[in-house]
């Protein structure tokens, strides 16, 4: 998007800033200026001169000697221009001045060309008369300029004044990078509104006055929209008694400043309004509209149409067409047709301003191989409310410049009126999000500068329809931030756990799991979340197992990747089998990955994702080695209560006598065990393998990194060893539970140091030996203190059928 500074100042008249100040401030407030071009960058000391006398050069037939009044003096200039005469006012470069460059259109010399006094064929010349090319422009932008020769002012200008100002070249053209959601800024009015808010100046948009005679436009044209989903609004007005001619100089200059070539008053008005309002328009010769009817419909497959550029285009039923009662007359939002173009013979004209579906226009333009300025704007998704404002402005300009007589009324097909968006507004939340302390009143003031109104009673901000980017409270916060000034927002750390640079709590627990696993010799593995339904049979899961309720993928890579995994075991066992088949002797692997548990099938909401800490190994180590790794992790995660192992876990994929659920604080947090021999055989693992799976959400909920420092013990410990004959069905965990409950406050620790089963122990029993440590923090224990605790422990053990070995 390009705009000239002079055009912006037409709507922000009090804007008085340098080019660099404008560039910096607009960029900081969100309207990024990519660059700018000063139209008079290479022009110096160029004034309006008037030729007072012309004489022939004494030594050259094609040169003339002119006496030129430049205001304060009359200078002599020798020229070969054939088109000047006495009395003409022309641009003159004085001695020491600069011009843009050569005589060819578009030719410009970097830094310009310096002009000095000299002699031409022996006759002194104190300056130079300029063509429009030498001033850095061309006849396309200045149609009144001669194709060859000196530019002659057609209007009354003051002799000695700046010719640059008289030609409108004392201007700057800015190029903006506008994001596609700010479609309002694809217009001069939109940019001017932003400039007014940025510099706290009054915004004065053009005042559109009612136009039209006493007739009714519906007597001239009928509009039917057959596809309102692709054309939300179509407006049309009629202008009769057309008078073609050049547009006013001010309009030509504004169009030229943004690179649009002036053509005639009607074409220039449509281009002018497109730039001013960001609303593309099109004009049809009403005499060529069959049946005086406009029909907006989809094209037909294989339909051919000749556009204004004379090219035949083939369309299909996805392309929206503008048609009359018999034929197509335009590609909607892209280009009109050759069969209804405005010619010099036009008497009555139809003005069109419509709103089309942006996505469809983009696809259609690509399909027909034609992208125009209009399609470039339509594909962003325009505001339907802007169509009427633009067409009324165009008709106003028609009347102002005397281009025709506007017929009263407007044909308007508007399927569903677009309403302003209402967004909840909470000043405290905005400040919390931005890290600022801006008052509510100031915020509302910033919002009003860009026409965002505040409903005090509802506590909502009302966004006008042209602000299609305002949808949620964060958008309101952005508006406040950019006009408060991003450079004024203090530097603060974001709130939350990441403030001091550490990981989130969940990730810290996961990092701990990695550290423990790797410390214990495990290597990390990664497996796909996509699996095959055959996995459930390989794991010998019963048909009614909840793990078989998996999320099916709509577009799977194949049957082997057709569901989301509900257990992490298949990936781990497959990895162990791969290592076994490659003859790796001792393998320890771990994985941290999600499983996906649907809350209902078919899905009504996203499945629950649960992180699983999965350990797998074979080779050196056994069930108790795996149990030790689990206990090390739980202890380091701050789960200091004693975990319990329930052998009745009933996992079909684990050995029935060598498996257990891991229970902490009454909740199952995981399981471990030896892989069932049949499952190991299915996967091709030729020796005993062990796995453990810990449900990380349950661990994270109970974990803590709080640690209390305790000083080195000052008083001695007292050890007691006990050896017991224990029934085989009693687990050591039950014995340790007795120690915990009956050991008293002086119990410091206990450790299993012997476990024996053999011929020296009676059948159905095992020998278990523990070392128990007692210590007091404030004194040396006496024998009576220890005896009381040991008596309670021994009594409880005897009640369980445990015999103390003598």
PDB file of N, CA, C and O in Angstrom, residues 602-671:
ATOM      1  N   UNK A 602     -17.941 -42.449  19.511  1.00  0.00           N
ATOM      2  CA  UNK A 602     -17.026 -41.594  18.744  1.00  0.00           C
ATOM      3  C   UNK A 602     -16.688 -40.308  19.504  1.00  0.00           C
ATOM      4  O   UNK A 602     -17.394 -39.922  20.426  1.00  0.00           O
ATOM      5  N   UNK A 603     -15.601 -39.678  19.099  1.00  0.00           N
ATOM      6  CA  UNK A 603     -15.080 -38.536  19.832  1.00  0.00           C
ATOM      7  C   UNK A 603     -16.087 -37.389  19.878  1.00  0.00           C
ATOM      8  O   UNK A 603     -16.668 -37.015  18.863  1.00  0.00           O
ATOM      9  N   UNK A 604     -16.255 -36.841  21.064  1.00  0.00           N
ATOM     10  CA  UNK A 604     -17.045 -35.619  21.226  1.00  0.00           C
ATOM     11  C   UNK A 604     -16.168 -34.474  21.696  1.00  0.00           C
ATOM     12  O   UNK A 604     -16.559 -33.317  21.634  1.00  0.00           O
ATOM     13  N   UNK A 605     -14.966 -34.807  22.166  1.00  0.00           N
ATOM     14  CA  UNK A 605     -13.982 -33.815  22.592  1.00  0.00           C
ATOM     15  C   UNK A 605     -12.602 -34.445  22.466  1.00  0.00           C
ATOM     16  O   UNK A 605     -12.462 -35.650  22.225  1.00  0.00           O
ATOM     17  N   UNK A 606     -11.579 -33.646  22.608  1.00  0.00           N
ATOM     18  CA  UNK A 606     -10.226 -34.147  22.454  1.00  0.00           C
ATOM     19  C   UNK A 606      -9.917 -35.209  23.500  1.00  0.00           C
ATOM     20  O   UNK A 606     -10.366 -35.113  24.644  1.00  0.00           O
ATOM     21  N   UNK A 607      -9.146 -36.249  23.132  1.00  0.00           N
ATOM     22  CA  UNK A 607      -8.811 -37.292  24.098  1.00  0.00           C
ATOM     23  C   UNK A 607      -7.878 -36.765  25.180  1.00  0.00           C
ATOM     24  O   UNK A 607      -7.224 -35.737  25.019  1.00  0.00           O
ATOM     25  N   UNK A 608      -7.827 -37.477  26.285  1.00  0.00           N
ATOM     26  CA  UNK A 608      -6.916 -37.123  27.381  1.00  0.00           C
ATOM     27  C   UNK A 608      -5.506 -37.595  27.016  1.00  0.00           C
ATOM     28  O   UNK A 608      -5.300 -38.764  26.690  1.00  0.00           O
ATOM     29  N   UNK A 609      -4.561 -36.701  27.094  1.00  0.00           N
ATOM     30  CA  UNK A 609      -3.167 -37.041  26.804  1.00  0.00           C
ATOM     31  C   UNK A 609      -2.429 -37.185  28.132  1.00  0.00           C
ATOM     32  O   UNK A 609      -2.371 -36.238  28.917  1.00  0.00           O
ATOM     33  N   UNK A 610      -1.869 -38.369  28.384  1.00  0.00           N
ATOM     34  CA  UNK A 610      -1.175 -38.618  29.645  1.00  0.00           C
ATOM     35  C   UNK A 610       0.264 -39.030  29.355  1.00  0.00           C
ATOM     36  O   UNK A 610       0.513 -39.977  28.614  1.00  0.00           O
ATOM     37  N   UNK A 611       1.188 -38.311  29.960  1.00  0.00           N
ATOM     38  CA  UNK A 611       2.601 -38.610  29.801  1.00  0.00           C
ATOM     39  C   UNK A 611       2.951 -39.872  30.596  1.00  0.00           C
ATOM     40  O   UNK A 611       2.605 -39.999  31.771  1.00  0.00           O
ATOM     41  N   UNK A 612       3.636 -40.801  29.940  1.00  0.00           N
ATOM     42  CA  UNK A 612       4.051 -42.057  30.571  1.00  0.00           C
ATOM     43  C   UNK A 612       5.577 -42.143  30.596  1.00  0.00           C
ATOM     44  O   UNK A 612       6.246 -41.898  29.592  1.00  0.00           O
ATOM     45  N   UNK A 613       6.106 -42.496  31.784  1.00  0.00           N
ATOM     46  CA  UNK A 613       7.550 -42.734  31.948  1.00  0.00           C
ATOM     47  C   UNK A 613       7.729 -44.245  31.884  1.00  0.00           C
ATOM     48  O   UNK A 613       7.376 -44.970  32.809  1.00  0.00           O
ATOM     49  N   UNK A 614       8.221 -44.727  30.753  1.00  0.00           N
ATOM     50  CA  UNK A 614       8.294 -46.162  30.487  1.00  0.00           C
ATOM     51  C   UNK A 614       9.739 -46.614  30.513  1.00  0.00           C
ATOM     52  O   UNK A 614      10.610 -46.027  29.849  1.00  0.00           O
ATOM     53  N   UNK A 615      10.027 -47.669  31.282  1.00  0.00           N
ATOM     54  CA  UNK A 615      11.364 -48.256  31.395  1.00  0.00           C
ATOM     55  C   UNK A 615      11.311 -49.694  30.899  1.00  0.00           C
ATOM     56  O   UNK A 615      10.357 -50.428  31.187  1.00  0.00           O
ATOM     57  N   UNK A 616      12.300 -50.109  30.157  1.00  0.00           N
ATOM     58  CA  UNK A 616      12.370 -51.485  29.684  1.00  0.00           C
ATOM     59  C   UNK A 616      13.799 -51.969  29.659  1.00  0.00           C
ATOM     60  O   UNK A 616      14.717 -51.196  29.367  1.00  0.00           O
ATOM     61  N   UNK A 617      14.013 -53.258  30.006  1.00  0.00           N
ATOM     62  CA  UNK A 617      15.391 -53.769  29.992  1.00  0.00           C
ATOM     63  C   UNK A 617      15.393 -55.285  29.862  1.00  0.00           C
ATOM     64  O   UNK A 617      14.406 -55.968  30.170  1.00  0.00           O
ATOM     65  N   UNK A 618      16.507 -55.805  29.419  1.00  0.00           N
ATOM     66  CA  UNK A 618      16.815 -57.231  29.496  1.00  0.00           C
ATOM     67  C   UNK A 618      18.323 -57.348  29.647  1.00  0.00           C
ATOM     68  O   UNK A 618      19.069 -56.381  29.459  1.00  0.00           O
ATOM     69  N   UNK A 619      18.772 -58.548  30.005  1.00  0.00           N
ATOM     70  CA  UNK A 619      20.208 -58.737  30.262  1.00  0.00           C
ATOM     71  C   UNK A 619      20.490 -58.662  31.743  1.00  0.00           C
ATOM     72  O   UNK A 619      19.800 -59.292  32.563  1.00  0.00           O
ATOM     73  N   UNK A 620      21.515 -57.915  32.121  1.00  0.00           N
ATOM     74  CA  UNK A 620      21.861 -57.770  33.539  1.00  0.00           C
ATOM     75  C   UNK A 620      20.738 -57.049  34.272  1.00  0.00           C
ATOM     76  O   UNK A 620      20.300 -55.978  33.864  1.00  0.00           O
ATOM     77  N   UNK A 621      20.286 -57.644  35.389  1.00  0.00           N
ATOM     78  CA  UNK A 621      19.220 -57.037  36.168  1.00  0.00           C
ATOM     79  C   UNK A 621      17.999 -57.925  36.222  1.00  0.00           C
ATOM     80  O   UNK A 621      17.826 -58.861  35.415  1.00  0.00           O
ATOM     81  N   UNK A 622      17.163 -57.673  37.200  1.00  0.00           N
ATOM     82  CA  UNK A 622      15.959 -58.458  37.382  1.00  0.00           C
ATOM     83  C   UNK A 622      14.821 -57.567  37.858  1.00  0.00           C
ATOM     84  O   UNK A 622      14.910 -56.341  37.789  1.00  0.00           O
ATOM     85  N   UNK A 623      13.777 -58.184  38.369  1.00  0.00           N
ATOM     86  CA  UNK A 623      12.607 -57.449  38.843  1.00  0.00           C
ATOM     87  C   UNK A 623      12.995 -56.404  39.886  1.00  0.00           C
ATOM     88  O   UNK A 623      12.528 -55.265  39.865  1.00  0.00           O
ATOM     89  N   UNK A 624      13.881 -56.792  40.780  1.00  0.00           N
ATOM     90  CA  UNK A 624      14.239 -55.893  41.877  1.00  0.00           C
ATOM     91  C   UNK A 624      15.147 -54.765  41.402  1.00  0.00           C
ATOM     92  O   UNK A 624      15.150 -53.672  41.982  1.00  0.00           O
ATOM     93  N   UNK A 625      15.904 -54.999  40.339  1.00  0.00           N
ATOM     94  CA  UNK A 625      16.699 -53.926  39.758  1.00  0.00           C
ATOM     95  C   UNK A 625      15.772 -52.840  39.200  1.00  0.00           C
ATOM     96  O   UNK A 625      15.993 -51.637  39.406  1.00  0.00           O
ATOM     97  N   UNK A 626      14.727 -53.280  38.516  1.00  0.00           N
ATOM     98  CA  UNK A 626      13.762 -52.322  37.979  1.00  0.00           C
ATOM     99  C   UNK A 626      13.032 -51.607  39.105  1.00  0.00           C
ATOM    100  O   UNK A 626      12.808 -50.389  39.064  1.00  0.00           O
ATOM    101  N   UNK A 627      12.689 -52.359  40.152  1.00  0.00           N
ATOM    102  CA  UNK A 627      12.003 -51.770  41.302  1.00  0.00           C
ATOM    103  C   UNK A 627      12.881 -50.701  41.958  1.00  0.00           C
ATOM    104  O   UNK A 627      12.401 -49.641  42.392  1.00  0.00           O
ATOM    105  N   UNK A 628      14.190 -50.939  41.993  1.00  0.00           N
ATOM    106  CA  UNK A 628      15.095 -49.961  42.579  1.00  0.00           C
ATOM    107  C   UNK A 628      15.125 -48.651  41.801  1.00  0.00           C
ATOM    108  O   UNK A 628      15.193 -47.567  42.390  1.00  0.00           O
ATOM    109  N   UNK A 629      15.053 -48.750  40.461  1.00  0.00           N
ATOM    110  CA  UNK A 629      15.030 -47.537  39.632  1.00  0.00           C
ATOM    111  C   UNK A 629      13.763 -46.747  39.901  1.00  0.00           C
ATOM    112  O   UNK A 629      13.774 -45.509  40.039  1.00  0.00           O
ATOM    113  N   UNK A 630      12.627 -47.441  39.996  1.00  0.00           N
ATOM    114  CA  UNK A 630      11.357 -46.774  40.275  1.00  0.00           C
ATOM    115  C   UNK A 630      11.400 -46.073  41.629  1.00  0.00           C
ATOM    116  O   UNK A 630      10.993 -44.905  41.769  1.00  0.00           O
ATOM    117  N   UNK A 631      11.923 -46.771  42.641  1.00  0.00           N
ATOM    118  CA  UNK A 631      11.973 -46.181  43.970  1.00  0.00           C
ATOM    119  C   UNK A 631      12.907 -44.975  44.006  1.00  0.00           C
ATOM    120  O   UNK A 631      12.649 -43.983  44.689  1.00  0.00           O
ATOM    121  N   UNK A 632      14.012 -45.045  43.265  1.00  0.00           N
ATOM    122  CA  UNK A 632      14.940 -43.920  43.210  1.00  0.00           C
ATOM    123  C   UNK A 632      14.255 -42.694  42.614  1.00  0.00           C
ATOM    124  O   UNK A 632      14.401 -41.578  43.120  1.00  0.00           O
ATOM    125  N   UNK A 633      13.485 -42.889  41.558  1.00  0.00           N
ATOM    126  CA  UNK A 633      12.787 -41.774  40.932  1.00  0.00           C
ATOM    127  C   UNK A 633      11.742 -41.169  41.864  1.00  0.00           C
ATOM    128  O   UNK A 633      11.671 -39.947  42.045  1.00  0.00           O
ATOM    129  N   UNK A 634      10.930 -42.039  42.474  1.00  0.00           N
ATOM    130  CA  UNK A 634       9.874 -41.532  43.343  1.00  0.00           C
ATOM    131  C   UNK A 634      10.459 -40.777  44.534  1.00  0.00           C
ATOM    132  O   UNK A 634       9.922 -39.754  44.972  1.00  0.00           O
ATOM    133  N   UNK A 635      11.564 -41.276  45.066  1.00  0.00           N
ATOM    134  CA  UNK A 635      12.193 -40.600  46.194  1.00  0.00           C
ATOM    135  C   UNK A 635      12.730 -39.230  45.785  1.00  0.00           C
ATOM    136  O   UNK A 635      12.525 -38.230  46.485  1.00  0.00           O
ATOM    137  N   UNK A 636      13.414 -39.173  44.648  1.00  0.00           N
ATOM    138  CA  UNK A 636      13.973 -37.894  44.200  1.00  0.00           C
ATOM    139  C   UNK A 636      12.881 -36.910  43.785  1.00  0.00           C
ATOM    140  O   UNK A 636      13.094 -35.704  43.801  1.00  0.00           O
ATOM    141  N   UNK A 637      11.702 -37.421  43.429  1.00  0.00           N
ATOM    142  CA  UNK A 637      10.582 -36.547  43.073  1.00  0.00           C
ATOM    143  C   UNK A 637       9.849 -36.037  44.306  1.00  0.00           C
ATOM    144  O   UNK A 637       8.877 -35.299  44.176  1.00  0.00           O
ATOM    145  N   UNK A 638      10.300 -36.431  45.475  1.00  0.00           N
ATOM    146  CA  UNK A 638       9.705 -35.909  46.703  1.00  0.00           C
ATOM    147  C   UNK A 638       8.535 -36.709  47.222  1.00  0.00           C
ATOM    148  O   UNK A 638       7.819 -36.248  48.116  1.00  0.00           O
ATOM    149  N   UNK A 639       8.323 -37.924  46.693  1.00  0.00           N
ATOM    150  CA  UNK A 639       7.265 -38.790  47.205  1.00  0.00           C
ATOM    151  C   UNK A 639       7.861 -39.616  48.337  1.00  0.00           C
ATOM    152  O   UNK A 639       8.285 -40.770  48.153  1.00  0.00           O
ATOM    153  N   UNK A 640       7.920 -39.012  49.519  1.00  0.00           N
ATOM    154  CA  UNK A 640       8.684 -39.592  50.622  1.00  0.00           C
ATOM    155  C   UNK A 640       7.918 -40.636  51.406  1.00  0.00           C
ATOM    156  O   UNK A 640       8.511 -41.379  52.194  1.00  0.00           O
ATOM    157  N   UNK A 641       6.605 -40.697  51.223  1.00  0.00           N
ATOM    158  CA  UNK A 641       5.873 -41.774  51.875  1.00  0.00           C
ATOM    159  C   UNK A 641       6.272 -43.099  51.240  1.00  0.00           C
ATOM    160  O   UNK A 641       6.690 -43.141  50.075  1.00  0.00           O
ATOM    161  N   UNK A 642       6.104 -44.139  51.984  1.00  0.00           N
ATOM    162  CA  UNK A 642       6.498 -45.449  51.464  1.00  0.00           C
ATOM    163  C   UNK A 642       5.484 -45.936  50.436  1.00  0.00           C
ATOM    164  O   UNK A 642       4.280 -46.015  50.709  1.00  0.00           O
ATOM    165  N   UNK A 643       5.967 -46.247  49.210  1.00  0.00           N
ATOM    166  CA  UNK A 643       5.069 -46.778  48.204  1.00  0.00           C
ATOM    167  C   UNK A 643       4.802 -48.247  48.509  1.00  0.00           C
ATOM    168  O   UNK A 643       5.601 -48.946  49.136  1.00  0.00           O
ATOM    169  N   UNK A 644       3.662 -48.732  48.038  1.00  0.00           N
ATOM    170  CA  UNK A 644       3.238 -50.109  48.257  1.00  0.00           C
ATOM    171  C   UNK A 644       3.147 -50.807  46.913  1.00  0.00           C
ATOM    172  O   UNK A 644       2.746 -50.193  45.907  1.00  0.00           O
ATOM    173  N   UNK A 645       3.513 -52.088  46.903  1.00  0.00           N
ATOM    174  CA  UNK A 645       3.472 -52.863  45.662  1.00  0.00           C
ATOM    175  C   UNK A 645       2.423 -53.951  45.796  1.00  0.00           C
ATOM    176  O   UNK A 645       2.497 -54.818  46.677  1.00  0.00           O
ATOM    177  N   UNK A 646       1.417 -53.891  44.944  1.00  0.00           N
ATOM    178  CA  UNK A 646       0.303 -54.838  44.986  1.00  0.00           C
ATOM    179  C   UNK A 646       0.514 -55.886  43.893  1.00  0.00           C
ATOM    180  O   UNK A 646       0.442 -55.569  42.695  1.00  0.00           O
ATOM    181  N   UNK A 647       0.770 -57.127  44.257  1.00  0.00           N
ATOM    182  CA  UNK A 647       1.043 -58.162  43.234  1.00  0.00           C
ATOM    183  C   UNK A 647      -0.196 -58.552  42.428  1.00  0.00           C
ATOM    184  O   UNK A 647      -0.090 -59.197  41.384  1.00  0.00           O
ATOM    185  N   UNK A 648      -1.373 -58.172  42.898  1.00  0.00           N
ATOM    186  CA  UNK A 648      -2.602 -58.536  42.192  1.00  0.00           C
ATOM    187  C   UNK A 648      -2.951 -57.483  41.143  1.00  0.00           C
ATOM    188  O   UNK A 648      -4.054 -56.928  41.112  1.00  0.00           O
ATOM    189  N   UNK A 649      -2.017 -57.167  40.263  1.00  0.00           N
ATOM    190  CA  UNK A 649      -2.272 -56.138  39.251  1.00  0.00           C
ATOM    191  C   UNK A 649      -2.977 -56.699  38.023  1.00  0.00           C
ATOM    192  O   UNK A 649      -3.568 -55.953  37.237  1.00  0.00           O
ATOM    193  N   UNK A 650      -2.867 -58.011  37.797  1.00  0.00           N
ATOM    194  CA  UNK A 650      -3.608 -58.700  36.727  1.00  0.00           C
ATOM    195  C   UNK A 650      -3.364 -58.089  35.349  1.00  0.00           C
ATOM    196  O   UNK A 650      -4.297 -57.841  34.586  1.00  0.00           O
ATOM    197  N   UNK A 651      -2.092 -57.849  35.046  1.00  0.00           N
ATOM    198  CA  UNK A 651      -1.725 -57.369  33.708  1.00  0.00           C
ATOM    199  C   UNK A 651      -1.447 -58.595  32.827  1.00  0.00           C
ATOM    200  O   UNK A 651      -0.518 -59.361  33.107  1.00  0.00           O
ATOM    201  N   UNK A 652      -2.245 -58.816  31.785  1.00  0.00           N
ATOM    202  CA  UNK A 652      -2.087 -60.040  30.985  1.00  0.00           C
ATOM    203  C   UNK A 652      -0.753 -60.114  30.249  1.00  0.00           C
ATOM    204  O   UNK A 652      -0.306 -61.208  29.878  1.00  0.00           O
ATOM    205  N   UNK A 653      -0.099 -58.984  30.024  1.00  0.00           N
ATOM    206  CA  UNK A 653       1.161 -58.974  29.288  1.00  0.00           C
ATOM    207  C   UNK A 653       2.377 -59.126  30.206  1.00  0.00           C
ATOM    208  O   UNK A 653       3.506 -59.108  29.744  1.00  0.00           O
ATOM    209  N   UNK A 654       2.125 -59.279  31.540  1.00  0.00           N
ATOM    210  CA  UNK A 654       3.205 -59.471  32.496  1.00  0.00           C
ATOM    211  C   UNK A 654       3.130 -60.859  33.108  1.00  0.00           C
ATOM    212  O   UNK A 654       2.070 -61.489  33.179  1.00  0.00           O
ATOM    213  N   UNK A 655       4.282 -61.345  33.561  1.00  0.00           N
ATOM    214  CA  UNK A 655       4.361 -62.649  34.218  1.00  0.00           C
ATOM    215  C   UNK A 655       3.424 -62.657  35.419  1.00  0.00           C
ATOM    216  O   UNK A 655       3.494 -61.763  36.261  1.00  0.00           O
ATOM    217  N   UNK A 656       2.532 -63.658  35.551  1.00  0.00           N
ATOM    218  CA  UNK A 656       1.517 -63.635  36.621  1.00  0.00           C
ATOM    219  C   UNK A 656       2.098 -63.623  38.024  1.00  0.00           C
ATOM    220  O   UNK A 656       1.459 -63.114  38.946  1.00  0.00           O
ATOM    221  N   UNK A 657       3.300 -64.118  38.227  1.00  0.00           N
ATOM    222  CA  UNK A 657       3.874 -64.134  39.569  1.00  0.00           C
ATOM    223  C   UNK A 657       4.936 -63.079  39.787  1.00  0.00           C
ATOM    224  O   UNK A 657       5.534 -63.029  40.877  1.00  0.00           O
ATOM    225  N   UNK A 658       5.191 -62.260  38.783  1.00  0.00           N
ATOM    226  CA  UNK A 658       6.275 -61.275  38.889  1.00  0.00           C
ATOM    227  C   UNK A 658       5.818 -59.929  38.335  1.00  0.00           C
ATOM    228  O   UNK A 658       6.355 -59.409  37.385  1.00  0.00           O
ATOM    229  N   UNK A 659       4.776 -59.417  38.929  1.00  0.00           N
ATOM    230  CA  UNK A 659       4.244 -58.119  38.527  1.00  0.00           C
ATOM    231  C   UNK A 659       3.603 -57.452  39.726  1.00  0.00           C
ATOM    232  O   UNK A 659       3.242 -58.121  40.706  1.00  0.00           O
ATOM    233  N   UNK A 660       3.477 -56.127  39.650  1.00  0.00           N
ATOM    234  CA  UNK A 660       2.873 -55.405  40.769  1.00  0.00           C
ATOM    235  C   UNK A 660       2.444 -54.015  40.320  1.00  0.00           C
ATOM    236  O   UNK A 660       3.102 -53.379  39.488  1.00  0.00           O
ATOM    237  N   UNK A 661       1.330 -53.573  40.908  1.00  0.00           N
ATOM    238  CA  UNK A 661       0.945 -52.173  40.786  1.00  0.00           C
ATOM    239  C   UNK A 661       1.735 -51.364  41.806  1.00  0.00           C
ATOM    240  O   UNK A 661       1.976 -51.841  42.926  1.00  0.00           O
ATOM    241  N   UNK A 662       2.122 -50.165  41.407  1.00  0.00           N
ATOM    242  CA  UNK A 662       2.834 -49.269  42.318  1.00  0.00           C
ATOM    243  C   UNK A 662       1.795 -48.329  42.913  1.00  0.00           C
ATOM    244  O   UNK A 662       1.170 -47.540  42.190  1.00  0.00           O
ATOM    245  N   UNK A 663       1.602 -48.419  44.227  1.00  0.00           N
ATOM    246  CA  UNK A 663       0.567 -47.637  44.889  1.00  0.00           C
ATOM    247  C   UNK A 663       1.231 -46.638  45.826  1.00  0.00           C
ATOM    248  O   UNK A 663       2.080 -47.008  46.659  1.00  0.00           O
ATOM    249  N   UNK A 664       0.841 -45.389  45.666  1.00  0.00           N
ATOM    250  CA  UNK A 664       1.374 -44.337  46.537  1.00  0.00           C
ATOM    251  C   UNK A 664       0.199 -43.539  47.087  1.00  0.00           C
ATOM    252  O   UNK A 664      -0.630 -43.036  46.315  1.00  0.00           O
ATOM    253  N   UNK A 665       0.145 -43.459  48.394  1.00  0.00           N
ATOM    254  CA  UNK A 665      -0.903 -42.698  49.063  1.00  0.00           C
ATOM    255  C   UNK A 665      -2.300 -43.145  48.606  1.00  0.00           C
ATOM    256  O   UNK A 665      -3.204 -42.342  48.404  1.00  0.00           O
ATOM    257  N   UNK A 666      -2.438 -44.456  48.412  1.00  0.00           N
ATOM    258  CA  UNK A 666      -3.719 -45.029  48.050  1.00  0.00           C
ATOM    259  C   UNK A 666      -4.084 -44.944  46.582  1.00  0.00           C
ATOM    260  O   UNK A 666      -5.165 -45.364  46.181  1.00  0.00           O
ATOM    261  N   UNK A 667      -3.184 -44.407  45.742  1.00  0.00           N
ATOM    262  CA  UNK A 667      -3.456 -44.230  44.316  1.00  0.00           C
ATOM    263  C   UNK A 667      -2.438 -45.022  43.503  1.00  0.00           C
ATOM    264  O   UNK A 667      -1.233 -45.005  43.800  1.00  0.00           O
ATOM    265  N   UNK A 668      -2.916 -45.721  42.459  1.00  0.00           N
ATOM    266  CA  UNK A 668      -2.015 -46.454  41.574  1.00  0.00           C
ATOM    267  C   UNK A 668      -1.297 -45.447  40.677  1.00  0.00           C
ATOM    268  O   UNK A 668      -1.935 -44.735  39.889  1.00  0.00           O
ATOM    269  N   UNK A 669       0.021 -45.359  40.800  1.00  0.00           N
ATOM    270  CA  UNK A 669       0.796 -44.405  40.005  1.00  0.00           C
ATOM    271  C   UNK A 669       1.577 -45.100  38.896  1.00  0.00           C
ATOM    272  O   UNK A 669       2.275 -44.434  38.119  1.00  0.00           O
ATOM    273  N   UNK A 670       1.484 -46.439  38.810  1.00  0.00           N
ATOM    274  CA  UNK A 670       2.193 -47.157  37.759  1.00  0.00           C
ATOM    275  C   UNK A 670       2.216 -48.645  38.042  1.00  0.00           C
ATOM    276  O   UNK A 670       1.514 -49.141  38.945  1.00  0.00           O
ATOM    277  N   UNK A 671       2.999 -49.355  37.265  1.00  0.00           N
ATOM    278  CA  UNK A 671       3.160 -50.796  37.469  1.00  0.00           C
ATOM    279  C   UNK A 671       4.523 -51.215  36.947  1.00  0.00           C
ATOM    280  O   UNK A 671       5.185 -50.475  36.194  1.00  0.00           O
TER     281      UNK A 671
END
